[in-house]
Coordinates of N, CA and C in Angstrom, one line a residue:
M1 N 4.7 18.0 -5.5 CA 4.1 16.7 -5.7 C 2.5 16.2 -5.7
R2 N 2.0 15.1 -5.5 CA 0.6 14.6 -4.9 C 0.4 14.4 -3.6
I3 N 1.8 13.6 -4.2 CA 2.0 13.2 -1.8 C 1.6 14.5 -1.5
E4 N 3.3 15.1 -1.8 CA 3.0 16.5 -0.5 C 2.2 17.1 -0.4
K5 N 1.4 17.7 -1.3 CA 0.1 18.2 -1.3 C -1.3 17.6 -0.4
L6 N -1.0 16.1 -0.2 CA -1.7 15.3 0.8 C -1.6 15.7 2.0
A7 N 0.0 16.0 1.9 CA 0.6 16.2 3.5 C 0.2 18.1 4.2
R8 N 0.3 18.3 3.0 CA -0.1 19.5 3.6 C -2.1 20.0 4.2
E9 N -2.3 19.0 3.8 CA -4.0 19.0 3.6 C -4.4 18.4 5.0
Y10 N -3.9 16.7 4.3 CA -4.6 16.7 5.4 C -3.7 15.9 6.5
D11 N -3.8 15.8 7.7 CA -3.3 14.8 8.6 C -2.6 14.1 9.0
V12 N -1.9 13.4 8.1 CA -0.5 12.2 7.6 C 0.7 12.0 7.8
E13 N 1.0 11.6 8.6 CA 2.3 10.8 7.9 C 2.7 10.3 6.9
I14 N 3.8 11.1 6.3 CA 4.5 9.8 4.9 C 5.8 9.6 5.5
K15 N 6.0 8.7 4.9 CA 6.8 7.7 5.1 C 7.3 6.6 4.4
L16 N 8.6 6.8 3.2 CA 9.1 6.3 2.2 C 9.6 4.8 2.3
V17 N 8.8 3.8 2.4 CA 9.9 2.6 2.8 C 10.3 2.2 1.3
H18 N 11.3 1.7 1.5 CA 12.0 1.5 0.8 C 12.2 -0.1 -0.5
F19 N 12.0 -0.4 -1.5 CA 11.5 -1.3 -2.1 C 12.8 -2.1 -3.1
P20 N 12.6 -3.3 -3.7 CA 13.7 -3.7 -4.2 C 12.6 -4.1 -5.7
L21 N 12.7 -2.8 -6.8 CA 12.0 -3.3 -7.7 C 13.4 -3.6 -8.8
H22 N 13.9 -4.2 -8.7 CA 15.0 -5.2 -9.7 C 16.3 -5.4 -9.2
P23 N 16.2 -6.0 -8.0 CA 17.7 -5.8 -6.8 C 18.4 -7.2 -7.6
E24 N 17.9 -7.7 -8.7 CA 19.3 -8.3 -9.7 C 20.4 -7.3 -10.2
T25 N 19.5 -5.8 -10.6 CA 20.6 -5.3 -11.6 C 22.1 -5.2 -10.9
P26 N 22.2 -6.3 -11.7 CA 24.6 -5.5 -10.9 C 24.5 -4.3 -11.0
Q27 N 25.8 -4.1 -10.0 CA 26.4 -2.9 -9.5 C 26.2 -2.0 -10.7
D28 N 27.8 -2.9 -11.6 CA 27.6 -1.8 -12.9 C 26.5 -1.9 -13.6
G29 N 25.5 -1.9 -13.7 CA 24.3 -1.6 -14.5 C 24.1 -2.6 -15.6
R30 N 22.4 -2.4 -15.9 CA 21.9 -2.8 -16.5 C 21.8 -2.1 -17.9
L31 N 21.8 -2.6 -19.3 CA 20.7 -1.5 -20.5 C 19.7 -2.0 -20.9
M32 N 18.9 -0.2 -20.7 CA 17.9 0.0 -20.7 C 17.2 -0.6 -21.1
A33 N 18.0 -1.2 -22.8 CA 16.8 -1.6 -24.4 C 16.8 -2.9 -24.1
E34 N 18.0 -3.4 -23.8 CA 17.7 -4.9 -23.4 C 16.4 -5.1 -22.3
Y35 N 16.7 -4.5 -21.4 CA 15.9 -4.7 -19.9 C 14.2 -4.9 -20.7
Y36 N 14.0 -3.9 -21.4 CA 12.6 -4.0 -22.0 C 12.4 -5.2 -23.0
A37 N 13.6 -5.1 -23.8 CA 13.8 -5.7 -25.4 C 13.0 -7.6 -24.3
S38 N 13.7 -7.4 -23.3 CA 13.7 -8.8 -22.4 C 12.3 -9.0 -22.3
R39 N 11.1 -7.9 -22.0 CA 10.2 -8.4 -21.2 C 8.7 -7.8 -22.9
G40 N 9.8 -7.5 -23.8 CA 8.5 -7.2 -25.5 C 8.2 -6.0 -25.4
L41 N 9.2 -5.0 -24.9 CA 8.8 -4.3 -24.7 C 9.1 -2.5 -25.3
D42 N 8.6 -1.4 -25.5 CA 9.8 -0.2 -26.9 C 9.9 0.4 -25.9
P43 N 11.3 0.5 -26.0 CA 11.4 1.5 -25.3 C 11.8 2.9 -25.0
D44 N 11.3 3.1 -26.4 CA 11.2 4.6 -26.1 C 10.0 5.0 -26.2
A45 N 9.0 4.3 -26.6 CA 7.8 4.5 -26.1 C 7.7 4.3 -24.7
M46 N 8.4 3.4 -23.5 CA 8.5 3.1 -22.1 C 9.5 4.3 -21.6
Y47 N 10.4 5.1 -22.6 CA 10.2 6.7 -22.4 C 9.4 7.7 -21.9
K48 N 8.9 8.0 -22.7 CA 7.3 9.1 -23.9 C 6.5 8.5 -21.6
R49 N 6.3 7.5 -21.9 CA 5.2 7.4 -20.8 C 6.0 7.7 -19.7
M50 N 7.7 7.4 -19.4 CA 7.8 7.9 -18.2 C 8.1 9.6 -17.5
K51 N 8.4 9.9 -19.3 CA 8.8 11.1 -19.5 C 7.3 12.2 -18.8
R52 N 6.4 11.5 -19.5 CA 5.0 12.1 -19.0 C 4.3 11.9 -18.0
M53 N 4.1 10.9 -17.2 CA 4.3 10.4 -16.0 C 5.2 11.6 -15.0
M54 N 6.1 11.6 -15.5 CA 7.1 12.5 -14.7 C 7.1 14.0 -14.7
E55 N 6.4 14.6 -15.7 CA 6.3 15.7 -15.7 C 5.1 16.5 -15.5
L56 N 3.8 15.1 -14.7 CA 2.3 15.3 -14.0 C 2.9 16.0 -12.6
E57 N 4.1 15.0 -12.5 CA 4.5 15.5 -11.4 C 4.8 16.7 -10.6
G58 N 5.3 17.3 -11.8 CA 6.6 18.6 -12.0 C 8.1 17.9 -12.1
L59 N 8.6 16.7 -12.4 CA 9.7 16.6 -12.1 C 10.3 16.2 -13.5
P60 N 11.6 16.6 -13.0 CA 11.7 16.8 -14.9 C 13.0 14.6 -15.1
Y61 N 12.9 14.7 -15.8 CA 13.3 13.0 -16.1 C 13.8 12.6 -18.0
G62 N 15.4 12.2 -17.6 CA 15.7 12.5 -18.5 C 16.0 11.0 -19.4
Q63 N 16.6 10.5 -20.9 CA 16.4 9.7 -21.0 C 17.5 8.3 -20.7
R64 N 17.3 7.9 -20.3 CA 18.2 6.6 -19.6 C 18.9 5.7 -20.5
T65 N 20.4 5.4 -20.2 CA 20.5 4.2 -21.4 C 21.0 3.1 -20.3
H66 N 20.9 3.4 -18.9 CA 21.2 2.4 -18.0 C 20.1 2.2 -16.6
S67 N 20.6 1.0 -16.5 CA 19.5 0.8 -15.0 C 20.6 0.2 -14.0
Y68 N 20.5 0.6 -13.4 CA 21.0 0.6 -12.3 C 21.2 0.0 -11.2
N69 N 21.9 -0.3 -9.8 CA 21.1 -1.2 -8.4 C 20.8 -0.1 -7.8
S70 N 20.0 -0.3 -7.0 CA 19.6 1.0 -5.7 C 20.4 1.0 -4.4
R71 N 20.6 -0.8 -4.5 CA 20.8 -0.9 -3.2 C 21.0 0.0 -1.9
L72 N 22.5 0.4 -2.6 CA 23.0 1.3 -1.8 C 23.2 2.2 -1.6
A73 N 21.7 3.2 -2.6 CA 21.6 4.7 -2.0 C 21.0 4.0 -1.2
Q74 N 19.6 3.3 -0.9 CA 19.0 2.8 -0.4 C 19.3 2.7 1.3
E75 N 20.1 2.2 0.6 CA 20.7 2.7 2.6 C 21.5 3.8 3.0
L76 N 21.7 4.7 1.5 CA 22.3 5.5 2.5 C 21.4 6.8 2.5
G77 N 20.5 7.0 1.9 CA 19.1 7.7 1.8 C 18.2 7.1 3.6
V78 N 18.6 6.0 4.2 CA 18.2 6.1 5.0 C 19.3 6.6 6.3
W79 N 20.4 6.6 6.2 CA 21.9 7.6 7.3 C 21.3 9.0 6.7
A80 N 20.6 9.7 5.5 CA 20.3 10.9 4.9 C 19.4 11.4 5.9
D81 N 18.6 10.4 6.1 CA 17.0 11.0 6.5 C 17.4 11.1 8.5
T82 N 18.4 10.5 8.9 CA 18.9 11.1 10.4 C 20.0 11.9 10.4
V83 N 20.5 12.7 9.4 CA 21.2 14.0 9.6 C 20.0 15.2 9.5
A84 N 20.9 16.3 9.6 CA 20.2 17.1 9.0 C 20.1 18.0 7.9
G85 N 19.8 18.5 6.8 CA 20.0 18.2 5.5 C 19.6 16.6 4.7
G86 N 19.4 16.5 4.9 CA 19.1 15.4 4.7 C 18.1 14.7 3.1
E87 N 17.2 15.7 3.6 CA 16.8 15.6 2.3 C 16.8 15.9 1.0
T88 N 18.1 17.2 1.3 CA 18.2 17.3 0.0 C 19.2 16.1 -1.2
L89 N 20.2 15.0 -0.2 CA 20.4 13.9 -0.5 C 18.9 13.0 -1.4
H90 N 18.0 13.1 -0.3 CA 17.2 12.1 -1.9 C 16.9 13.0 -2.9
D91 N 17.2 14.7 -3.3 CA 16.8 15.1 -4.6 C 18.0 14.9 -5.2
L92 N 19.1 15.0 -4.5 CA 20.1 15.0 -5.2 C 20.2 13.6 -6.1
L93 N 19.7 12.7 -5.4 CA 19.9 10.6 -5.9 C 18.8 10.7 -7.3
Y94 N 17.8 11.1 -7.4 CA 16.4 11.0 -8.3 C 17.0 11.3 -9.1
R95 N 17.7 13.0 -8.9 CA 18.5 13.9 -10.2 C 19.7 13.0 -10.8
A96 N 20.8 12.7 -10.2 CA 21.7 11.9 -10.7 C 21.1 11.5 -11.8
Y97 N 20.1 10.0 -11.2 CA 19.6 8.7 -11.6 C 19.0 9.0 -12.3
F98 N 17.5 9.2 -12.0 CA 16.0 9.6 -13.1 C 17.1 10.5 -14.4
V99 N 17.6 11.5 -14.7 CA 18.2 12.4 -14.9 C 19.1 12.7 -15.8
D100 N 20.3 12.5 -14.5 CA 21.4 12.5 -15.2 C 22.1 11.2 -15.4
G101 N 21.1 10.4 -15.4 CA 21.8 8.5 -15.8 C 23.1 7.9 -15.1
R102 N 23.4 8.9 -13.6 CA 24.7 7.7 -12.9 C 24.3 6.9 -12.4
N103 N 25.5 6.4 -12.4 CA 25.7 4.8 -11.6 C 25.0 5.7 -9.4
I104 N 23.9 5.7 -9.4 CA 23.9 6.2 -8.1 C 24.5 3.8 -7.4
G105 N 24.6 2.8 -7.7 CA 25.2 1.8 -7.4 C 26.7 1.9 -6.8
D106 N 27.4 3.3 -7.3 CA 29.2 3.4 -7.9 C 29.4 4.0 -6.2
V107 N 29.8 3.2 -5.4 CA 30.3 4.2 -3.8 C 30.2 6.2 -4.2
A108 N 31.7 5.9 -5.2 CA 32.4 7.7 -5.3 C 31.1 8.4 -6.0
V109 N 30.7 7.6 -6.7 CA 29.3 8.9 -7.4 C 28.1 9.1 -6.0
L110 N 27.7 8.6 -5.4 CA 27.4 7.9 -4.1 C 27.9 10.0 -2.6
L111 N 29.5 9.8 -2.8 CA 29.9 10.4 -2.4 C 29.9 11.4 -2.6
D112 N 30.6 11.7 -4.2 CA 30.0 12.8 -5.1 C 28.4 13.8 -4.1
L113 N 27.6 12.9 -4.4 CA 26.3 13.5 -4.2 C 26.2 13.7 -2.6
V114 N 27.1 12.7 -2.4 CA 26.7 13.8 -0.7 C 27.4 14.5 -0.4
A115 N 28.3 14.8 -0.6 CA 29.1 16.2 -1.0 C 29.1 17.6 -1.4
A116 N 27.9 16.9 -2.8 CA 26.9 18.1 -3.3 C 26.1 17.8 -2.6
A117 N 26.1 17.8 -1.3 CA 24.3 18.0 -0.7 C 24.6 18.9 1.0
G118 N 25.9 18.9 0.7 CA 26.7 19.6 1.8 C 26.9 19.0 3.7
L119 N 27.3 17.1 2.8 CA 26.4 16.6 4.0 C 28.2 15.8 4.4
P120 N 28.2 15.4 5.7 CA 30.0 14.6 6.3 C 29.7 13.3 5.1
V121 N 30.9 13.7 4.5 CA 31.3 12.7 3.4 C 32.0 11.2 4.4
E122 N 32.8 11.9 5.0 CA 33.3 11.0 6.1 C 32.6 10.5 6.3
E123 N 31.4 10.3 6.8 CA 30.9 9.8 7.5 C 29.4 8.9 7.0
A124 N 29.3 9.9 5.4 CA 28.3 8.9 4.8 C 29.1 7.3 4.2
R125 N 30.4 7.7 3.9 CA 31.7 7.0 3.6 C 31.1 5.4 5.0
A126 N 31.5 5.5 5.9 CA 31.2 4.8 7.1 C 30.1 3.7 7.2
V127 N 29.4 4.6 6.1 CA 27.8 4.0 6.5 C 27.6 3.2 5.2
L128 N 28.8 3.3 3.9 CA 29.4 2.3 3.0 C 29.3 1.2 3.1
E129 N 30.8 2.1 3.9 CA 31.3 0.4 3.8 C 31.0 -0.5 4.8
T130 N 30.6 0.3 5.9 CA 29.8 -0.9 7.0 C 28.5 -1.4 7.2
R131 N 28.3 -1.3 5.7 CA 26.9 -1.1 6.0 C 25.3 -0.8 6.7
R132 N 25.7 -0.2 7.7 CA 25.4 -0.1 9.0 C 23.5 -0.1 8.7
Y133 N 23.2 0.2 7.3 CA 21.7 0.2 7.6 C 21.2 -0.4 6.3
R134 N 22.4 -1.2 6.3 CA 21.7 -3.1 6.0 C 20.2 -3.4 6.1
D135 N 19.9 -3.4 8.0 CA 19.3 -4.5 8.2 C 17.9 -2.7 7.7
R136 N 17.9 -2.0 8.2 CA 16.8 -0.9 8.2 C 16.1 -1.6 6.7
V137 N 17.1 -1.3 5.3 CA 16.5 -1.9 4.2 C 16.4 -3.4 4.2
D138 N 16.8 -3.8 4.8 CA 16.2 -5.7 4.4 C 14.4 -5.1 5.3
A139 N 14.5 -4.6 6.7 CA 13.0 -4.8 7.0 C 12.3 -3.8 6.1
D140 N 12.0 -3.1 5.0 CA 11.7 -2.3 4.0 C 11.3 -3.4 3.3
W141 N 12.3 -4.4 2.2 CA 12.0 -5.2 1.4 C 10.8 -6.0 1.9
A142 N 11.6 -6.3 2.9 CA 10.6 -7.6 3.7 C 9.2 -7.4 4.5
R143 N 8.7 -5.4 4.5 CA 7.5 -5.5 4.8 C 6.9 -4.9 3.4
S144 N 7.6 -4.9 1.9 CA 7.3 -4.5 0.5 C 6.2 -5.9 1.1
Q145 N 7.5 -6.9 1.2 CA 7.1 -8.1 0.2 C 5.3 -8.7 0.9
Q146 N 5.5 -8.4 2.2 CA 3.8 -9.0 3.0 C 2.9 -8.0 2.6
Y147 N 3.5 -6.6 2.7 CA 2.2 -6.5 1.9 C 1.7 -6.9 -0.2
G148 N 2.6 -7.8 -0.5 CA 2.2 -7.6 -1.7 C 2.6 -6.4 -2.8
I149 N 3.5 -5.8 -2.3 CA 3.9 -4.6 -2.6 C 4.7 -5.3 -4.2
T150 N 4.4 -4.8 -5.5 CA 5.4 -4.9 -6.6 C 5.6 -4.2 -7.8
G151 N 4.8 -3.5 -7.2 CA 5.5 -1.7 -8.4 C 5.6 -0.7 -8.1
V152 N 6.3 0.1 -7.5 CA 6.4 1.5 -7.5 C 5.9 2.6 -8.2
P153 N 5.3 3.7 -7.5 CA 4.9 4.1 -5.9 C 4.2 2.4 -5.5
T154 N 3.6 2.8 -4.2 CA 2.8 1.7 -4.4 C 2.4 2.7 -2.6
Y155 N 1.2 3.6 -2.2 CA 0.7 4.3 -1.2 C -0.2 3.4 -0.2
V156 N 0.2 2.8 0.5 CA -0.6 2.4 1.9 C -1.0 2.5 2.6
A157 N -2.0 2.5 3.6 CA -2.4 3.7 4.8 C -3.5 2.8 5.2
G158 N -3.9 2.5 6.9 CA -4.7 2.1 7.8 C -5.6 1.0 6.6
G159 N -4.1 0.5 6.0 CA -4.7 -1.5 5.9 C -4.9 -1.1 4.1
Y160 N -5.5 -0.4 3.6 CA -6.3 -0.1 2.0 C -4.7 0.2 1.3
G161 N -4.4 -0.4 -0.1 CA -3.4 0.2 -1.0 C -3.6 1.1 -2.1
V162 N -2.9 1.2 -2.7 CA -3.0 1.8 -4.0 C -1.9 1.6 -4.8
V163 N -1.5 0.6 -5.9 CA -0.6 0.8 -6.6 C -0.2 1.7 -8.2
G164 N 0.8 1.9 -8.3 CA 1.1 3.3 -9.4 C 0.8 5.1 -8.9
A165 N 1.4 6.0 -10.1 CA 0.9 7.3 -9.9 C 0.0 7.2 -10.1
Q166 N -0.9 7.9 -8.9 CA -2.5 8.1 -9.6 C -2.7 9.1 -8.8
P167 N -4.0 10.2 -9.4 CA -4.6 10.9 -8.9 C -4.9 11.8 -8.0
Y168 N -4.7 12.8 -7.9 CA -4.4 13.3 -6.3 C -5.9 12.9 -5.8
D169 N -7.3 12.9 -6.8 CA -8.1 12.2 -5.4 C -8.3 11.1 -5.3
V170 N -7.9 10.5 -5.7 CA -7.5 8.2 -5.0 C -7.0 8.9 -4.5
L171 N -5.4 8.9 -4.0 CA -4.8 9.7 -3.2 C -6.2 10.0 -1.3
E172 N -6.5 11.4 -2.0 CA -7.1 11.6 -1.1 C -8.6 10.8 -0.5
Q173 N -8.7 10.0 -1.5 CA -9.8 9.0 -1.4 C -8.9 8.0 -0.2
L174 N -8.0 7.7 -0.3 CA -8.0 6.4 0.2 C -6.7 7.1 1.4
A175 N -6.5 8.3 1.6 CA -6.5 9.1 3.2 C -8.0 8.6 3.6
Q176 N -9.2 9.4 3.0 CA -10.0 9.2 3.7 C -10.9 8.3 4.3
R177 N -10.3 7.0 3.8 CA -10.9 5.4 4.0 C -10.1 4.9 5.2
A178 N -8.9 5.6 5.4 CA -8.2 4.9 6.4 C -8.1 6.1 7.5
G179 N -9.8 6.9 7.6 CA -9.3 7.8 8.4 C -9.0 9.3 8.8
A180 N -7.9 9.7 7.8 CA -7.3 10.8 7.6 C -8.7 12.0 7.7
K181 N -8.0 13.0 8.8 CA -8.7 13.9 8.8 C -7.9 15.6 8.4
K182 N -8.8 16.3 7.9 CA -8.5 17.4 6.5 C -7.5 18.5 7.9
R183 N -6.8 19.0 7.7 CA -6.3 20.0 8.3 C -6.9 21.0 8.2
D184 N -6.6 22.3 9.4 CA -7.4 23.3 9.1 C -7.1 23.8 8.1
G185 N -7.7 24.9 7.1 CA -7.6 25.3 6.4 C -6.8 24.5 4.7
G186 N -7.1 22.9 5.4 CA -6.7 22.7 4.7 C -7.5 22.2 3.6

């Protein structure tokens, strides 16, 4: 992915910040066709656009029928960042939601993914039951609001930002504008 290439070539730290894209989505989801229709958008055209964008990043993308609330998945993602091998869970969450169309707001689905990642299921269950990382995600959501972020992805560096899937040269210019230096051999 372009952002990973940037991290290899420049002395930058990539930090994912959680964002409430559609926090009003019910836990059991919402039909994508209804969502797009409510905004006057063509579901098939939107799917094709997203599929093209993901292909440019080398990512698979399935034709989902539902959108699901990602709040619990975000909280679980914060936990995953604290355990060895947690990055695997992020990959599985992406695949479950964007490729397989699974409900990542469902605790059973999330725990299946934790098990598939080889992470401690009972610890993850406790994280979800106690909402241990609720405040961390709330803080990310508040930070997103402070920055005026309204869409994903948004890239912010040194007080500058760009919104949307951007070509590599735009991300590189953002890093340079923020004062990032090229790595040796980068």
